GROMACS .gro file of C-alpha atoms in nm:
model
  211
    1MET     CA    1  -0.002   0.002   0.001
    2ILE     CA    2   0.281   0.244   0.089
    3SER     CA    3   0.447   0.183  -0.252
    4VAL     CA    4   0.117   0.258  -0.427
    5ILE     CA    5   0.081   0.589  -0.243
    6ARG     CA    6   0.444   0.676  -0.308
    7SER     CA    7   0.409   0.613  -0.679
    8GLY     CA    8   0.099   0.834  -0.690
    9LEU     CA    9   0.276   1.116  -0.506
   10ASP     CA   10   0.579   1.089  -0.739
   11ALA     CA   11   0.359   1.107  -1.046
   12SER     CA   12   0.163   1.404  -0.907
   13LEU     CA   13   0.479   1.598  -0.823
   14LYS     CA   14   0.618   1.543  -1.172
   15HIS     CA   15   0.289   1.662  -1.318
   16ILE     CA   16   0.295   1.972  -1.098
   17GLY     CA   17   0.648   2.038  -1.218
   18VAL     CA   18   0.538   2.023  -1.582
   19VAL     CA   19   0.242   2.257  -1.517
   20SER     CA   20   0.460   2.499  -1.318
   21ASN     CA   21   0.714   2.516  -1.599
   22ASN     CA   22   0.433   2.588  -1.846
   23ILE     CA   23   0.305   2.875  -1.628
   24ALA     CA   24   0.650   3.020  -1.564
   25ASN     CA   25   0.726   3.033  -1.937
   26ALA     CA   26   0.382   3.138  -2.060
   27ARG     CA   27   0.519   3.473  -2.184
   28THR     CA   28   0.845   3.333  -2.325
   29THR     CA   29   0.869   3.390  -2.700
   30GLY     CA   30   0.815   3.068  -2.893
   31PHE     CA   31   0.773   2.859  -2.580
   32LYS     CA   32   0.589   2.528  -2.627
   33LYS     CA   33   0.403   2.390  -2.328
   34SER     CA   34   0.440   2.029  -2.229
   35SER     CA   35   0.193   1.772  -2.109
   36ALA     CA   36   0.248   1.455  -1.906
   37THR     CA   37   0.093   1.118  -1.979
   38PHE     CA   38   0.051   0.854  -1.710
   39GLN     CA   39   0.077   0.478  -1.701
   40ASP     CA   40  -0.075   0.232  -1.454
   41ILE     CA   41   0.165  -0.005  -1.281
   42TYR     CA   42   0.054  -0.366  -1.230
   43ALA     CA   43   0.197  -0.671  -1.054
   44GLN     CA   44   0.098  -1.020  -1.167
   45LYS     CA   45  -0.094  -1.222  -0.906
   46THR     CA   46   0.066  -1.547  -0.806
   47THR     CA   47  -0.240  -1.756  -0.711
   48LEU     CA   48  -0.365  -2.018  -0.955
   49LEU     CA   49  -0.729  -1.939  -0.878
   50ASP     CA   50  -0.697  -1.569  -0.962
   51PRO     CA   51  -0.421  -1.505  -1.217
   52GLY     CA   52  -0.516  -1.143  -1.267
   53LYS     CA   53  -0.318  -0.827  -1.202
   54ILE     CA   54  -0.278  -0.618  -0.890
   55GLY     CA   55  -0.262  -0.246  -0.921
   56GLN     CA   56   0.066  -0.102  -0.794
   57GLY     CA   57   0.007   0.268  -0.859
   58SER     CA   58   0.095   0.492  -1.150
   59ARG     CA   59   0.392   0.670  -1.304
   60VAL     CA   60   0.463   0.942  -1.558
   61GLU     CA   61   0.516   0.761  -1.886
   62HIS     CA   62   0.616   1.054  -2.107
   63VAL     CA   63   0.644   1.433  -2.106
   64ARG     CA   64   0.572   1.570  -2.453
   65PRO     CA   65   0.609   1.929  -2.569
   66SER     CA   66   0.323   2.049  -2.790
   67GLN     CA   67   0.436   2.204  -3.116
   68THR     CA   68   0.100   2.351  -3.216
   69GLN     CA   69   0.089   2.693  -3.374
   70GLY     CA   70   0.078   2.982  -3.129
   71PRO     CA   71  -0.046   3.340  -3.188
   72LEU     CA   72   0.172   3.566  -3.405
   73MET     CA   73   0.259   3.913  -3.281
   74GLN     CA   74   0.405   4.223  -3.446
   75THR     CA   75   0.708   4.341  -3.245
   76GLY     CA   76   0.839   4.618  -3.470
   77GLN     CA   77   1.190   4.467  -3.454
   78THR     CA   78   1.358   4.421  -3.794
   79LEU     CA   79   1.501   4.078  -3.721
   80ASP     CA   80   1.211   3.925  -3.531
   81VAL     CA   81   1.073   3.639  -3.740
   82ALA     CA   82   0.783   3.397  -3.681
   83ILE     CA   83   0.707   3.066  -3.854
   84GLU     CA   84   0.354   3.017  -3.969
   85GLY     CA   85   0.287   2.645  -3.988
   86GLN     CA   86   0.538   2.363  -3.943
   87GLY     CA   87   0.912   2.397  -3.902
   88MET     CA   88   1.184   2.517  -3.665
   89PHE     CA   89   1.482   2.748  -3.697
   90VAL     CA   90   1.820   2.578  -3.706
   91VAL     CA   91   2.093   2.724  -3.480
   92ARG     CA   92   2.440   2.632  -3.358
   93ALA     CA   93   2.690   2.774  -3.113
   94PRO     CA   94   2.979   2.926  -3.315
   95ASN     CA   95   3.254   2.714  -3.155
   96ASN     CA   96   3.059   2.383  -3.142
   97THR     CA   97   3.178   2.147  -3.414
   98GLU     CA   98   3.029   1.821  -3.280
   99ALA     CA   99   2.816   1.606  -3.509
  100ASP     CA  100   2.494   1.684  -3.317
  101ALA     CA  101   2.580   2.049  -3.257
  102GLN     CA  102   2.266   2.183  -3.421
  103SER     CA  103   1.956   2.254  -3.218
  104TYR     CA  104   1.613   2.380  -3.315
  105THR     CA  105   1.378   2.652  -3.190
  106ARG     CA  106   1.058   2.838  -3.277
  107ASP     CA  107   1.187   3.154  -3.107
  108GLY     CA  108   1.263   3.397  -3.385
  109SER     CA  109   1.384   3.688  -3.166
  110PHE     CA  110   1.702   3.745  -3.360
  111SER     CA  111   1.966   4.020  -3.365
  112LEU     CA  112   2.310   4.094  -3.515
  113ASP     CA  113   2.623   4.033  -3.312
  114LYS     CA  114   2.937   4.249  -3.336
  115ASP     CA  115   3.053   4.056  -3.644
  116GLY     CA  116   2.720   4.082  -3.826
  117PHE     CA  117   2.605   3.724  -3.768
  118ILE     CA  118   2.236   3.667  -3.711
  119VAL     CA  119   2.209   3.521  -3.360
  120THR     CA  120   1.955   3.410  -3.101
  121ALA     CA  121   1.913   3.586  -2.768
  122ASP     CA  122   2.182   3.361  -2.610
  123GLY     CA  123   2.429   3.410  -2.895
  124GLN     CA  124   2.378   3.096  -3.101
  125ARG     CA  125   2.414   3.162  -3.474
  126VAL     CA  126   2.125   3.102  -3.711
  127LEU     CA  127   2.189   2.873  -4.004
  128SER     CA  128   2.079   2.913  -4.363
  129GLU     CA  129   1.908   2.644  -4.573
  130GLN     CA  130   2.258   2.558  -4.695
  131GLY     CA  131   2.377   2.500  -4.335
  132GLN     CA  132   2.594   2.811  -4.329
  133PHE     CA  133   2.612   3.088  -4.067
  134MET     CA  134   2.423   3.397  -4.190
  135GLN     CA  135   2.640   3.707  -4.182
  136VAL     CA  136   2.516   4.054  -4.271
  137PRO     CA  137   2.790   4.299  -4.402
  138PHE     CA  138   2.824   4.626  -4.215
  139THR     CA  139   3.013   4.791  -4.503
  140ARG     CA  140   3.060   4.729  -4.876
  141ILE     CA  141   3.275   4.887  -5.146
  142SER     CA  142   3.081   4.976  -5.459
  143SER     CA  143   3.218   5.182  -5.750
  144GLY     CA  144   3.502   5.300  -5.526
  145ARG     CA  145   3.262   5.414  -5.252
  146GLU     CA  146   3.217   5.265  -4.909
  147LEU     CA  147   2.852   5.190  -4.843
  148ARG     CA  148   2.727   5.130  -4.493
  149LEU     CA  149   2.448   4.898  -4.376
  150GLU     CA  150   2.120   5.092  -4.367
  151ASP     CA  151   1.863   4.817  -4.312
  152VAL     CA  152   1.806   4.442  -4.302
  153ILE     CA  153   1.499   4.299  -4.479
  154ILE     CA  154   1.357   3.950  -4.428
  155ASP     CA  155   1.076   3.859  -4.669
  156GLU     CA  156   0.795   3.613  -4.622
  157PHE     CA  157   1.005   3.332  -4.766
  158GLY     CA  158   1.287   3.379  -4.517
  159THR     CA  159   1.528   3.544  -4.759
  160VAL     CA  160   1.756   3.792  -4.580
  161ARG     CA  161   1.878   4.102  -4.768
  162ALA     CA  162   2.102   4.385  -4.655
  163GLN     CA  163   2.042   4.736  -4.784
  164MET     CA  164   2.380   4.906  -4.831
  165GLY     CA  165   2.356   5.278  -4.865
  166ARG     CA  166   2.039   5.401  -5.035
  167THR     CA  167   2.019   5.170  -5.332
  168ASP     CA  168   2.248   4.862  -5.316
  169ILE     CA  169   2.088   4.540  -5.201
  170VAL     CA  170   2.303   4.239  -5.098
  171GLU     CA  171   2.133   3.898  -5.062
  172VAL     CA  172   2.266   3.726  -4.749
  173GLY     CA  173   2.082   3.394  -4.781
  174ARG     CA  174   1.765   3.215  -4.678
  175LEU     CA  175   1.684   3.105  -4.324
  176GLY     CA  176   1.690   2.729  -4.283
  177LEU     CA  177   1.371   2.559  -4.177
  178ALA     CA  178   1.388   2.213  -4.013
  179LEU     CA  179   1.098   1.966  -4.052
  180PHE     CA  180   1.064   1.635  -3.865
  181SER     CA  181   0.860   1.321  -3.906
  182ASP     CA  182   0.726   1.371  -3.547
  183VAL     CA  183   0.809   1.714  -3.415
  184ASN     CA  184   0.635   1.642  -3.083
  185GLU     CA  185   0.903   1.384  -3.002
  186LEU     CA  186   1.191   1.633  -3.005
  187THR     CA  187   1.401   1.639  -2.687
  188PRO     CA  188   1.377   1.972  -2.497
  189ILE     CA  189   1.720   2.086  -2.377
  190GLY     CA  190   1.618   2.412  -2.206
  191GLY     CA  191   1.617   2.773  -2.318
  192ASN     CA  192   1.343   2.701  -2.573
  193PHE     CA  193   1.574   2.471  -2.775
  194PHE     CA  194   1.528   2.114  -2.887
  195LYS     CA  195   1.739   1.827  -3.019
  196ALA     CA  196   1.647   1.564  -3.271
  197ASN     CA  197   1.633   1.200  -3.166
  198GLN     CA  198   1.533   0.864  -3.309
  199ALA     CA  199   1.166   0.913  -3.230
  200SER     CA  200   1.148   1.259  -3.393
  201GLY     CA  201   1.349   1.156  -3.691
  202PRO     CA  202   1.635   1.360  -3.844
  203ALA     CA  203   1.586   1.718  -3.951
  204GLN     CA  204   1.491   1.778  -4.313
  205ILE     CA  205   1.616   2.129  -4.391
  206GLU     CA  206   1.412   2.345  -4.628
  207GLY     CA  207   1.388   2.716  -4.685
  208ALA     CA  208   1.037   2.839  -4.760
  209PHE     CA  209   0.810   2.961  -4.480
  210GLN     CA  210   0.582   3.245  -4.392
  211GLY     CA  211   0.743   3.500  -4.162
   0.00000   0.00000   0.00000
């Protein structure tokens, strides 16, 4: 009996932890709430007359983040981008060269770092559909004149362009968009980032999305 009560308390505490995390991050850009599923625990009876099962309590079977579409908001920030529909941005820390270095997020609150790379709030660099870091030039020489960056434009297909001076436009690239066979199975790693795993399937990188 004590083990049954203990298992119920453990499952309840884990569920409270999931709900608390959802509430704490309700206003976090691109955050995806999680839900817990439960499983009954049984022990096999040993008597020959009644070979049924004895309930032994419950446990949390799985915690799954929901990747359903959230509301889109206008922020007025040039580099803030939102995905309408399926897909996740692909990011990587600049010095991480490991095979599984890439992670994925729906948080499109981007900015430029001191070197002109498009980065997330924690400094991870955003990758293009070609798997390259996206770098916006601050200056450009054209017809013997030095042109300075005036604006950055991201269109509805994720193409990034830099306006140099008043008239010159430089195409930087197209934001990469990762699709998965089961996006809800991605492994959350904190900070609104996810990793692919066997259940989610590998990322299929594309480029077109509505932003």
